[in-house]
């Protein structure tokens, strides 16, 4: 995921004055809290508080310390600059302050929070006679349930929930409430660092939400009985990782453009995605031949950011002239499908998702793809939550659910704000419950975890263990970086697959300006002929690579982040970033077509799983489209299109037709890979690499059939040299050419004997 500018977003107008007042209160309060004595005060357990001092105290003076509100101190121990207070049992719902004369400090109760855990089923559940509502809120002083017959009803007559010893608040009401909706409010400690107030928020375990179409994204939980959906015998597919050919895509992009053939109001929707007889959507994906889709986030997310250029709570949005979040990496609710793709509009002053169509609509999507033999993988974001909305986790307890700075403000190591504290026991439970829910309720085949290094290892291990109980063949893929950490090696050791950015950078380079790679006839960073061989073999740790198994390597050259491969090559070959004619820019030159084919050939003949991004198969270009938004970069190639729900991102299938040659080449490579296990299941002993004299950019190797069980031996010859041909001597016998610089597939193009010549920037695959 692309890191974006991260600031704290706040409501406008009516919220501005309260925010100013709150800010002044904090300043005054912070002044009052200044002290010359205390460094910190932390709860060790229910009966012990540890205090760190700036300077030494006499025991007699230490015994003058008081705790407010009153908490009896039974004993005081003093060692150097450390003070230990033995106290009566602490009430976690209170904010305690330690005071000695004019010196005051708030007691941090964080250590107690990890002690809370409950196996109770959270959210809204029901049996034959009653409906139960449960919310985990360990520090709350009170929780209220607000029921609504209609989403737009005003709140009235709430129900008070009761707390159990494990921090779960609950109430059971007689009867059923299908078709109604609800929200909670929480009252809690009123310390400077806390954010408890009377806001209404939807249940974090919401299976469907109706949300306001503004950046506050205020939600109410829909009470739906989803048990009657007819799956018609559908089950998840069982695809081994090494067989995966993944198509990373965005639900809306696939059919929003008029060229998809899907008309409004279905264009850009779940239903439009699976409409038959059209050019875009499932019809395109099916003909392409991939066997898995990886949808950018479809968990309910904050679609809208704060208004551009308007001050909100002392902050001005200077970074996003569209005030939109298109990609979806700002999750609000981990159990609810995004409703925009069902409703098809974000009308101001209205709710989205009111009818709950999003639930069955997305189930229809999964079922339709499974019928075509295509697995469904969800891109999920558990490392942070939406930054701009009236988020349920912030309303429940920021201290419990988020990583905080020492001053109590939210950390943003993700670069996206609101880093989720996955190692909290009930946060971990929520993540695992969510993963299991999507496997069971929606039959999805797996997940790609955004910025996965920000998820703690215990949670990662439990995700794998619990997910495999539901589906032993579950696909688990990590984006193995985030928060300043890069660790694909460790994910592989834990049994996870991960995105392989090393093959990406080795083949194309790190950027198109001055860090180009193999296909440009250059070595980026530490790449060399031996590294290229290691990529062919699956980037294995035993070869100095990343992975314990080649099935852990998700090989890719393009994703939603950064430039498309097509634009990378356009710019790398000297093309302008300013585009005057979008259609002409889309059409590939001979040199651009060569490099696109060369990159694809290297990718599809390498061991490990394969991922391509939507439109990569025709060298899609992302040119910032003209809209009313005040974007100064209109007409320029975009490398970070996260905020553009417009033709910048929408797939233009007319451009696919312009580059039909490349599209056919991709189809042929996919067909070749699916037809021949040699490119998926060969063992290391099956490979023999050859050296081409005076051409370090010639990667040539033979794959014996025995390890993979293929019916053919293969020779793959890839020439990354931009100037020189590569002369390849062939083993004895007739060798059938199935791929060259023009055509790719599993069918024989011609037969060769003794030797072949590989022109610059092209490749060849032969079989015997």
XYZ file of C-alpha atoms in Angstrom:
768
model
C 0.000 0.000 0.000
C 1.182 3.461 -0.808
C 1.883 5.575 2.255
C -0.060 8.793 2.121
C 0.250 11.985 4.092
C -1.087 11.285 7.527
C -2.714 13.874 9.719
C -5.496 13.765 12.248
C -8.818 14.620 10.604
C -11.671 16.281 12.456
C -15.260 17.302 11.713
C -16.077 20.736 10.330
C -18.239 23.718 11.256
C -20.320 22.638 14.238
C -17.450 20.494 15.465
C -14.819 23.203 15.146
C -15.840 25.243 18.206
C -15.984 22.214 20.524
C -12.581 21.164 19.216
C -11.103 24.568 19.980
C -12.572 24.410 23.471
C -11.215 20.904 23.948
C -7.826 22.032 22.666
C -7.735 24.939 25.132
C -8.772 22.582 27.909
C -5.922 20.260 27.023
C -3.444 23.102 27.017
C -4.591 24.343 30.384
C -4.764 20.824 31.719
C -1.299 20.066 30.387
C -0.018 23.189 32.182
C -1.677 22.084 35.394
C -0.129 18.646 35.046
C 3.420 19.929 34.712
C 5.552 18.801 37.565
C 9.124 18.766 38.717
C 8.940 15.434 40.450
C 7.190 12.645 38.525
C 8.433 11.029 35.301
C 5.805 8.311 34.969
C 3.261 6.275 36.894
C 2.214 2.811 35.715
C -0.042 0.149 37.145
C 1.786 -3.151 37.587
C -1.250 -5.072 38.764
C -4.552 -4.350 40.490
C -2.794 -3.541 43.777
C 0.530 -1.994 42.728
C 1.538 1.287 41.104
C 5.145 1.940 40.023
C 6.231 5.580 39.965
C 9.431 6.874 38.379
C 10.823 10.059 39.909
C 12.917 12.856 38.489
C 14.724 13.240 41.775
C 15.076 11.351 45.007
C 12.538 11.666 47.825
C 12.824 10.966 51.486
C 10.557 8.168 52.665
C 8.703 10.550 54.980
C 7.895 12.851 52.062
C 6.937 9.926 49.831
C 4.415 8.870 52.436
C 2.641 12.213 51.896
C 1.661 11.155 48.358
C -2.089 10.907 47.698
C -4.067 9.290 44.893
C -7.155 10.966 43.426
C -9.944 9.975 43.285
C -9.242 8.522 46.678
C -7.383 5.231 46.557
C -5.984 3.975 49.824
C -2.207 3.492 49.917
C -1.293 0.567 52.156
C 2.488 0.744 51.836
C 5.222 2.835 50.228
C 8.582 1.436 49.090
C 11.346 3.708 47.846
C 14.521 2.675 46.008
C 16.599 5.437 44.437
C 14.341 7.079 41.798
C 11.687 4.343 41.898
C 8.596 4.410 44.075
C 6.297 1.451 44.657
C 2.798 2.031 46.008
C 0.786 -0.860 47.395
C -2.845 0.199 47.033
C -6.383 -1.060 47.411
C -7.830 -2.665 44.215
C -7.783 -0.301 41.240
C -10.961 0.468 39.301
C -9.928 0.465 35.642
C -12.893 2.673 34.701
C -11.448 5.550 36.735
C -8.650 7.955 35.911
C -6.247 8.146 38.827
C -3.760 10.920 39.523
C -0.845 10.801 41.913
C -0.309 14.065 43.763
C 2.323 15.461 46.025
C 1.786 19.116 46.802
C 1.688 20.820 43.363
C 3.130 17.879 41.428
C 0.533 15.681 39.661
C 0.711 12.821 37.173
C -1.911 10.523 35.618
C -1.565 6.810 36.345
C -1.224 4.684 33.214
C -3.362 1.533 33.542
C -2.175 0.004 30.266
C -0.665 -3.075 31.902
C -4.068 -4.171 33.165
C -5.735 -4.047 29.766
C -4.014 -7.168 28.430
C -5.597 -9.154 31.242
C -9.092 -8.841 29.782
C -10.351 -11.593 27.501
C -13.698 -13.176 26.709
C -14.772 -16.079 24.495
C -18.318 -14.759 24.283
C -19.697 -14.157 20.801
C -19.658 -10.410 20.308
C -21.944 -8.257 18.204
C -25.643 -8.930 17.660
C -26.763 -12.561 17.984
C -30.115 -14.262 18.441
C -31.805 -17.512 19.249
C -35.441 -18.616 19.013
C -36.698 -16.213 21.660
C -34.342 -13.275 22.130
C -31.681 -11.004 20.654
C -28.413 -10.338 22.474
C -26.077 -7.371 22.020
C -22.488 -7.552 23.291
C -19.667 -5.008 23.179
C -16.177 -5.324 24.619
C -15.261 -2.076 26.401
C -13.145 -2.819 29.499
C -12.599 0.774 30.652
C -16.137 1.990 30.032
C -18.180 3.301 32.920
C -21.384 2.761 30.982
C -22.591 1.506 27.584
C -25.946 2.250 26.005
C -27.723 0.561 23.104
C -29.800 2.710 20.756
C -32.328 0.910 18.558
C -33.805 2.435 15.396
C -36.655 1.217 13.226
C -35.141 3.221 10.357
C -31.610 4.450 9.768
C -32.696 8.094 9.663
C -34.678 7.978 12.938
C -33.560 10.207 15.798
C -32.137 8.466 18.889
C -34.420 7.982 21.877
C -34.883 5.728 24.919
C -31.597 3.801 25.027
C -31.045 0.508 26.844
C -28.322 0.252 29.491
C -25.978 -2.709 29.097
C -24.428 -4.551 32.013
C -20.739 -5.329 32.346
C -19.304 -8.741 33.152
C -15.951 -9.337 34.838
C -14.163 -9.699 31.480
C -15.066 -6.240 30.174
C -17.983 -7.345 27.975
C -21.157 -5.261 28.146
C -24.357 -7.039 27.155
C -28.123 -7.032 27.103
C -30.690 -9.557 25.880
C -34.042 -8.325 24.599
C -37.058 -10.517 23.885
C -37.916 -11.188 20.252
C -36.132 -10.381 17.008
C -35.229 -7.069 15.379
C -34.621 -7.993 11.753
C -34.828 -4.954 9.522
C -33.978 -2.572 12.364
C -30.590 -1.064 13.116
C -28.665 0.007 16.188
C -25.719 1.935 17.543
C -23.851 2.210 20.832
C -22.562 5.026 22.988
C -19.866 4.661 25.628
C -19.052 6.654 28.743
C -15.571 6.256 30.167
C -12.728 7.882 32.089
C -12.417 11.616 31.531
C -8.652 11.998 31.446
C -6.757 14.292 29.133
C -5.600 11.353 27.044
C -8.991 9.704 26.666
C -11.609 10.242 23.974
C -14.807 9.021 25.593
C -17.906 11.030 24.733
C -21.530 10.516 23.802
C -21.044 9.886 20.042
C -23.095 7.087 18.541
C -21.152 4.456 16.626
C -21.828 1.155 14.902
C -20.842 -2.206 16.331
C -17.254 -3.248 15.459
C -18.760 -6.696 14.758
C -21.313 -5.248 12.312
C -22.082 -7.653 9.491
C -23.581 -4.791 7.525
C -23.583 -1.050 8.161
C -25.383 1.975 6.853
C -23.003 4.940 6.818
C -23.330 8.642 6.132
C -21.836 9.878 2.884
C -19.389 12.275 4.437
C -15.944 11.987 5.955
C -17.376 11.290 9.422
C -18.762 8.039 7.975
C -21.144 7.738 10.938
C -22.545 4.243 11.040
C -25.487 2.226 12.275
C -25.468 -1.549 12.351
C -28.088 -3.328 10.264
C -29.728 -6.364 11.850
C -29.973 -8.859 9.011
C -30.710 -12.564 8.959
C -28.184 -13.749 6.384
C -28.712 -17.475 6.934
C -31.073 -18.004 3.991
C -28.668 -17.241 1.151
C -28.604 -20.040 -1.440
C -25.000 -20.949 -2.198
C -26.152 -23.626 -4.643
C -23.466 -26.041 -3.536
C -20.610 -23.548 -3.750
C -17.427 -24.293 -1.847
C -14.031 -22.577 -1.776
C -11.542 -23.722 -4.372
C -8.440 -25.659 -3.376
C -5.609 -24.125 -5.375
C -2.001 -24.730 -4.284
C 0.027 -21.538 -4.006
C 2.414 -22.490 -6.795
C -0.516 -22.828 -9.221
C -1.895 -19.362 -8.493
C -2.139 -16.779 -11.259
C -3.613 -13.828 -9.373
C -5.317 -10.804 -10.908
C -5.135 -7.888 -8.459
C -8.119 -5.671 -9.177
C -10.567 -3.100 -7.864
C -14.289 -3.916 -7.902
C -15.294 -0.544 -9.296
C -12.455 -0.153 -11.813
C -13.452 -3.334 -13.637
C -16.752 -2.001 -15.022
C -17.036 1.733 -14.221
C -15.666 2.863 -17.597
C -18.226 2.944 -20.435
C -15.946 0.740 -22.540
C -16.683 -2.181 -20.187
C -20.145 -2.478 -21.706
C -21.802 -2.414 -18.283
C -24.348 0.371 -18.106
C -25.406 2.580 -15.230
C -26.548 1.967 -12.541
C -24.684 -1.363 -12.515
C -21.399 0.066 -13.795
C -18.782 -0.120 -11.036
C -20.895 -2.366 -8.810
C -20.799 -5.921 -7.491
C -23.645 -6.824 -9.849
C -21.961 -5.124 -12.781
C -18.782 -7.064 -12.092
C -20.490 -10.396 -12.791
C -22.827 -9.282 -15.577
C -22.557 -11.643 -18.535
C -22.124 -10.789 -22.191
C -20.041 -7.662 -21.556
C -16.440 -6.731 -22.304
C -15.308 -5.900 -18.768
C -15.642 -7.509 -15.367
C -15.742 -11.256 -14.988
C -15.989 -11.760 -18.747
C -12.581 -10.185 -19.340
C -10.991 -12.004 -16.413
C -12.378 -15.350 -17.545
C -11.044 -14.965 -21.100
C -7.655 -13.813 -19.794
C -7.311 -17.175 -18.070
C -6.168 -16.306 -14.545
C -7.344 -18.580 -11.724
C -7.602 -16.088 -8.843
C -8.682 -12.509 -8.253
C -7.367 -10.389 -5.422
C -9.810 -7.585 -4.712
C -8.511 -4.349 -3.269
C -10.253 -3.812 0.089
C -13.985 -4.474 0.148
C -14.374 -4.219 3.924
C -16.511 -1.160 4.675
C -14.144 1.809 4.521
C -14.046 5.581 4.780
C -14.661 6.680 1.190
C -14.503 10.394 1.865
C -11.783 12.586 3.362
C -12.092 16.058 4.841
C -12.884 18.823 2.323
C -9.974 20.067 0.275
C -8.562 23.413 1.295
C -10.979 23.985 4.175
C -9.762 24.256 7.769
C -11.172 21.502 9.963
C -10.173 21.521 13.618
C -7.047 23.486 12.793
C -6.046 21.154 9.922
C -6.255 21.934 6.218
C -6.423 19.194 3.591
C -3.638 20.201 1.205
C -2.850 16.700 -0.057
C -6.049 15.357 -1.630
C -7.966 17.667 -3.983
C -10.531 14.896 -4.585
C -11.309 14.467 -0.865
C -11.865 10.800 -1.691
C -10.365 7.435 -0.868
C -10.776 5.149 -3.876
C -8.545 2.173 -3.159
C -10.130 1.337 0.184
C -7.163 1.153 2.562
C -9.059 2.965 5.324
C -11.130 0.198 6.888
C -13.956 1.091 9.250
C -15.676 -2.264 9.844
C -13.887 -5.605 9.557
C -17.005 -7.783 9.097
C -19.102 -5.643 6.737
C -18.802 -5.496 2.932
C -18.442 -2.057 1.362
C -21.899 -0.735 0.439
C -20.806 1.790 -2.226
C -20.321 -1.108 -4.639
C -23.940 -2.144 -4.057
C -25.623 1.274 -3.978
C -23.464 2.809 -6.709
C -23.594 6.360 -5.382
C -22.355 8.512 -2.520
C -25.095 11.130 -2.481
C -24.437 13.926 0.001
C -26.627 14.063 3.109
C -27.698 10.467 2.609
C -26.797 7.071 4.022
C -25.163 4.358 1.965
C -25.985 0.683 2.495
C -29.408 1.175 4.069
C -31.012 -1.853 2.415
C -28.097 -4.201 3.132
C -27.865 -5.363 -0.505
C -24.087 -5.401 -0.213
C -24.175 -8.692 1.711
C -25.860 -10.860 -0.901
C -24.355 -8.913 -3.787
C -20.842 -9.806 -2.719
C -21.812 -13.419 -2.063
C -23.068 -13.480 -5.652
C -19.641 -12.247 -6.770
C -17.807 -15.032 -4.948
C -20.189 -17.676 -6.249
C -19.896 -16.415 -9.832
C -16.095 -16.448 -9.803
C -16.008 -19.911 -8.237
C -18.203 -21.190 -11.065
C -15.480 -20.074 -13.474
C -12.769 -21.810 -11.442
C -11.441 -18.497 -10.141
C -10.529 -18.168 -6.468
C -11.385 -14.995 -4.535
C -8.723 -13.380 -2.349
C -9.464 -10.315 -0.225
C -6.942 -7.559 0.393
C -7.483 -6.838 4.102
C -6.252 -4.002 6.299
C -5.873 -4.915 9.963
C -2.810 -2.791 10.699
C -4.685 0.529 10.891
C -8.227 1.860 10.582
C -9.864 4.757 8.832
C -8.422 8.054 9.930
C -11.215 10.439 9.173
C -14.389 8.748 10.370
C -16.270 8.543 13.631
C -14.524 5.255 14.169
C -15.995 2.660 16.495
C -12.626 1.703 17.996
C -11.798 5.294 18.856
C -15.194 5.697 20.489
C -14.830 2.470 22.485
C -11.299 2.997 23.795
C -8.286 4.455 21.982
C -5.989 3.284 24.751
C -7.014 -0.333 24.202
C -7.163 -0.540 20.418
C -4.355 1.723 19.194
C -0.625 2.230 19.428
C -0.093 5.540 21.188
C 2.759 7.943 21.698
C 3.804 8.703 25.260
C 1.621 11.804 25.190
C -1.426 9.698 24.318
C -1.688 10.709 20.663
C -2.213 8.091 17.977
C 0.842 6.607 16.276
C 1.062 6.525 12.488
C 3.949 4.211 11.661
C 1.732 2.892 8.863
C 1.759 6.349 7.308
C -2.030 6.151 7.292
C -2.866 7.033 10.903
C -4.472 5.048 13.709
C -2.120 2.064 13.959
C -4.132 -0.853 15.320
C -2.733 -2.589 18.404
C -3.055 -6.144 17.121
C -1.349 -7.692 20.151
C -4.182 -6.759 22.514
C -5.968 -10.045 23.276
C -9.417 -8.841 22.214
C -8.049 -6.958 19.187
C -6.358 -10.197 18.152
C -9.611 -12.079 18.705
C -11.477 -9.570 16.541
C -8.989 -10.001 13.679
C -9.165 -13.793 13.840
C -12.966 -13.719 14.141
C -13.044 -11.500 11.044
C -10.806 -13.828 9.026
C -12.896 -16.866 9.976
C -16.117 -14.982 9.269
C -15.152 -14.169 5.673
C -14.059 -17.766 5.091
C -17.291 -19.184 6.492
C -19.916 -16.594 5.585
C -18.568 -15.551 2.171
C -16.598 -18.636 1.054
C -13.557 -16.547 0.130
C -10.397 -18.498 -0.617
C -7.833 -16.364 1.146
C -6.385 -13.005 2.080
C -3.580 -10.603 1.297
C -2.625 -8.675 4.458
C -1.733 -5.032 3.969
C 1.456 -3.799 5.712
C 1.614 -7.161 7.442
C 4.767 -6.486 9.466
C 2.604 -4.258 11.660
C 0.649 -7.330 12.776
C 2.355 -9.066 15.694
C 3.695 -12.594 15.185
C 1.385 -14.261 17.692
C -1.587 -12.889 15.780
C -0.066 -13.987 12.451
C 0.429 -17.510 13.767
C -3.083 -17.687 15.176
C -4.535 -16.403 11.903
C -2.877 -19.276 10.063
C -3.843 -21.872 12.639
C -7.493 -20.819 12.909
C -7.966 -20.136 9.196
C -6.672 -23.580 8.298
C -9.223 -25.125 10.619
C -11.901 -23.581 8.408
C -10.151 -24.149 5.081
C -6.956 -26.241 5.044
C -6.119 -24.746 1.644
C -6.568 -21.116 2.674
C -4.352 -18.636 0.824
C -2.442 -16.298 3.158
C -0.262 -13.615 1.580
C 1.666 -10.898 3.385
C 2.694 -7.508 2.145
C 5.901 -8.087 4.102
C 6.749 -4.526 5.042
C 5.269 -1.553 6.897
C 6.104 0.676 9.819
C 9.727 0.837 8.731
C 10.146 -2.957 8.857
C 10.934 -5.246 5.900
C 10.661 -8.950 6.678
C 9.596 -11.387 3.930
C 12.143 -13.859 5.298
C 10.364 -14.179 8.634
C 6.931 -14.511 7.054
C 8.213 -17.467 5.061
C 9.605 -19.014 8.239
C 6.127 -18.718 9.730
C 4.644 -20.490 6.710
C 3.213 -17.448 4.937
C 3.511 -16.449 1.305
C 4.588 -12.867 0.623
C 4.921 -10.360 -2.167
C 8.351 -10.695 -3.774
C 9.555 -7.165 -4.417
C 13.037 -8.423 -5.215
C 12.020 -10.050 -8.483
C 9.968 -6.932 -9.240
C 12.945 -4.620 -8.769
C 15.380 -7.008 -10.411
C 13.326 -7.360 -13.588
C 12.070 -3.802 -14.127
C 14.018 -1.711 -11.589
C 13.041 0.424 -8.626
C 12.063 3.566 -10.526
C 11.963 4.433 -14.225
C 14.243 7.444 -14.000
C 17.601 6.327 -12.670
C 17.112 2.869 -11.148
C 16.173 0.663 -14.068
C 16.541 -3.096 -14.144
C 17.105 -6.158 -16.307
C 14.615 -5.428 -19.093
C 16.415 -2.130 -19.737
C 19.745 -3.944 -19.980
C 20.817 -2.628 -16.585
C 21.403 -3.983 -13.090
C 19.492 -2.334 -10.292
C 21.166 -2.378 -6.882
C 22.779 -5.764 -6.137
C 21.188 -7.624 -9.021
C 23.396 -9.671 -11.342
C 23.163 -12.888 -13.401
C 23.185 -15.068 -10.285
C 20.336 -13.117 -8.705
C 18.293 -13.474 -11.884
C 18.804 -17.236 -11.702
C 17.617 -17.222 -8.107
C 14.408 -15.446 -9.147
C 13.763 -18.145 -11.742
C 14.085 -20.777 -9.010
C 11.679 -19.042 -6.615
C 13.983 -16.619 -4.729
C 14.851 -19.342 -2.231
C 16.693 -18.633 1.013
C 19.202 -21.366 0.181
C 20.230 -19.256 -2.830
C 20.516 -16.071 -0.792
C 16.881 -15.181 -1.396
C 13.825 -14.714 0.793
C 11.731 -17.862 0.954
C 11.844 -21.297 2.530
C 9.645 -22.615 -0.275
C 9.064 -21.313 -3.779
C 5.322 -21.498 -3.102
C 5.846 -18.648 -0.625
C 7.028 -16.312 -3.386
C 4.289 -14.151 -4.923
C 6.110 -12.971 -8.034
C 4.885 -9.692 -9.495
C 6.027 -6.694 -11.494
C 3.087 -4.343 -10.916
C 0.554 -3.703 -8.178
C -1.859 -0.915 -7.296
C 1.079 1.020 -5.825
C 3.502 3.090 -7.888
C 3.658 3.276 -11.682
C 1.996 0.633 -13.787
C 4.494 -1.584 -15.584
C 3.357 0.007 -18.842
C 4.035 3.522 -17.559
C 7.317 2.451 -15.968
C 8.475 1.309 -19.398
C 7.062 4.376 -21.182
C 8.954 6.718 -18.870
C 12.045 4.494 -18.725
C 12.352 4.630 -22.515
C 12.260 8.416 -22.457
C 8.545 9.088 -22.680
C 7.072 12.258 -21.226
C 5.124 12.231 -17.979
C 2.898 14.890 -19.509
C 0.309 13.321 -21.820
C -1.613 15.397 -24.374
C -3.386 12.539 -26.146
C -4.466 9.795 -23.747
C -5.470 7.365 -26.483
C -2.247 7.773 -28.425
C -0.219 7.486 -25.224
C -1.938 4.169 -24.533
C -0.801 2.704 -27.867
C 2.559 0.965 -27.445
C 5.566 1.688 -29.600
C 7.596 -1.253 -30.886
C 10.221 -0.799 -28.171
C 7.624 -0.454 -25.413
C 5.850 -3.584 -26.616
C 9.136 -5.512 -26.644
C 9.963 -4.670 -23.037
C 6.437 -5.408 -21.822
C 6.586 -8.839 -23.435
C 10.092 -9.470 -22.119
C 9.060 -8.634 -18.549
C 5.966 -10.817 -18.787
C 7.973 -13.745 -20.154
C 10.431 -13.607 -17.263
C 7.567 -13.412 -14.776
C 5.488 -16.287 -16.110
C 8.398 -18.701 -16.492
C 9.644 -18.206 -12.918
C 8.853 -20.648 -10.123
C 6.409 -19.465 -7.463
C 2.953 -17.932 -7.614
C 2.216 -15.172 -10.142
C 0.353 -11.909 -9.649
C -0.490 -9.287 -12.251
C -2.395 -6.050 -11.736
C -5.536 -5.059 -13.604
C -4.676 -3.750 -17.057
C -1.055 -4.892 -16.899
C -1.941 -7.284 -19.718
C -2.293 -4.353 -22.130
C 0.252 -1.993 -20.520
C -2.445 0.181 -19.007
C -1.492 3.796 -18.462
C -2.787 5.867 -15.555
C -3.130 9.434 -16.796
C -4.809 11.832 -14.389
C -8.200 12.513 -15.917
C -9.789 15.980 -16.089
C -12.459 16.414 -13.418
C -13.801 19.388 -11.440
C -11.224 18.612 -8.719
C -8.472 21.259 -8.524
C -5.663 18.844 -9.354
C -2.627 20.617 -10.802
C -1.335 17.319 -12.193
C -4.196 16.686 -14.636
C -2.775 15.173 -17.812
C 0.270 13.691 -16.085
C 1.027 10.017 -15.526
C 0.031 9.024 -11.992
C 2.038 6.798 -9.664
C -0.295 7.023 -6.638
C -3.928 7.041 -7.738
C -5.443 6.089 -4.359
C -7.875 9.022 -4.397
C -9.276 8.982 -7.943
C -12.654 7.377 -8.529
C -12.578 8.423 -12.177
C -11.112 7.481 -15.538
C -7.603 7.698 -14.128
C -8.269 4.315 -12.522
C -11.236 2.891 -14.408
C -10.154 0.265 -16.928
C -10.486 1.504 -20.505
C -11.062 -1.597 -22.613
C -10.676 0.411 -25.817
C -7.018 0.688 -24.833
C -6.912 -3.081 -24.417
C -8.032 -3.374 -28.038
C -5.285 -0.959 -29.131
C -2.699 -3.241 -27.531
C -4.303 -6.555 -28.464
C -0.885 -7.940 -29.386
C 0.310 -7.666 -25.772
C -3.023 -8.856 -24.395
C -2.798 -11.988 -26.558
C 0.782 -12.503 -25.391
C -0.336 -12.482 -21.751
C -3.160 -14.900 -22.540
C -0.647 -17.182 -24.210
C 1.776 -17.100 -21.281
C -1.061 -17.845 -18.860
C -2.161 -20.769 -21.021
C 1.432 -22.055 -21.191
C 1.877 -21.882 -17.450
C -1.433 -23.607 -16.734
C -0.756 -26.355 -19.281
C 2.768 -27.195 -18.122
C 3.679 -27.987 -14.507
C 7.347 -27.462 -15.404
C 6.825 -23.731 -14.785
C 5.153 -24.327 -11.425
C 6.373 -27.576 -9.896
C 9.899 -28.166 -11.130
C 12.475 -28.939 -8.462
C 15.863 -27.315 -8.293
C 17.632 -30.390 -9.681
C 15.547 -30.074 -12.864
C 17.306 -26.834 -13.817
C 20.476 -26.387 -15.817
C 21.656 -22.841 -16.531
C 23.830 -21.874 -19.502
C 26.198 -18.972 -19.988
C 26.114 -16.875 -23.144
C 29.535 -15.494 -23.946
C 29.865 -11.731 -23.440
C 26.175 -11.278 -22.625
C 25.437 -11.160 -18.884
C 21.841 -10.165 -19.665
C 21.062 -13.492 -21.334
C 19.245 -15.793 -18.914
C 19.130 -19.264 -20.456
C 18.174 -22.508 -18.786
C 16.788 -25.989 -19.367
C 14.032 -27.587 -17.239
C 13.907 -31.378 -17.181
C 10.455 -32.891 -17.010
C 11.055 -35.378 -14.229
C 10.595 -33.346 -11.053
C 7.405 -31.639 -12.196
C 5.860 -34.604 -13.984
C 5.567 -32.592 -17.172
C 5.488 -34.387 -20.539
C 8.150 -32.092 -21.986
C 11.594 -30.728 -21.314
C 11.857 -26.969 -21.796
C 14.478 -24.418 -22.728
C 13.839 -20.803 -21.736
C 16.025 -18.097 -23.246
C 15.508 -14.483 -22.215
C 17.732 -11.750 -23.631
C 17.665 -8.535 -21.624
C 20.439 -7.008 -23.692
C 19.164 -3.933 -25.548
C 21.729 -4.154 -28.369
C 23.099 -7.655 -28.875
C 21.541 -10.878 -30.021
C 22.050 -14.068 -28.032
C 23.096 -17.230 -29.878
C 21.832 -20.338 -28.094
C 23.081 -23.832 -28.875
C 20.319 -26.425 -28.461
C 20.664 -29.972 -27.161
C 20.263 -32.656 -29.813
C 16.802 -33.250 -31.270
C 13.850 -31.268 -32.515
C 12.794 -28.382 -30.284
C 9.349 -26.886 -30.675
C 9.120 -23.119 -30.256
C 6.004 -22.185 -28.248
C 6.986 -18.631 -27.297
C 9.072 -16.071 -29.134
C 9.185 -12.286 -29.268
C 5.908 -12.125 -31.146
C 3.654 -14.962 -29.979
C 3.142 -16.899 -26.765
C 1.091 -19.944 -25.907
C 1.086 -23.707 -25.510
C 0.853 -24.370 -29.264
C 3.824 -25.015 -31.520
C 4.939 -22.022 -33.604
C 7.813 -23.752 -35.432
C 10.557 -26.297 -34.898
C 14.251 -25.539 -34.294
C 17.416 -27.659 -34.362
C 20.988 -27.103 -33.231
C 20.688 -23.389 -32.377
C 18.430 -20.362 -32.167
C 19.078 -16.631 -32.199
C 17.330 -14.476 -29.605
C 17.045 -10.850 -30.765
C 17.693 -8.028 -28.274
C 14.981 -7.478 -25.639
C 13.097 -10.649 -26.521
C 12.887 -14.242 -25.392
C 11.953 -17.732 -26.447
C 10.531 -20.899 -24.924
C 11.149 -24.253 -26.596
C 10.046 -27.753 -25.671
C 11.155 -31.258 -26.519
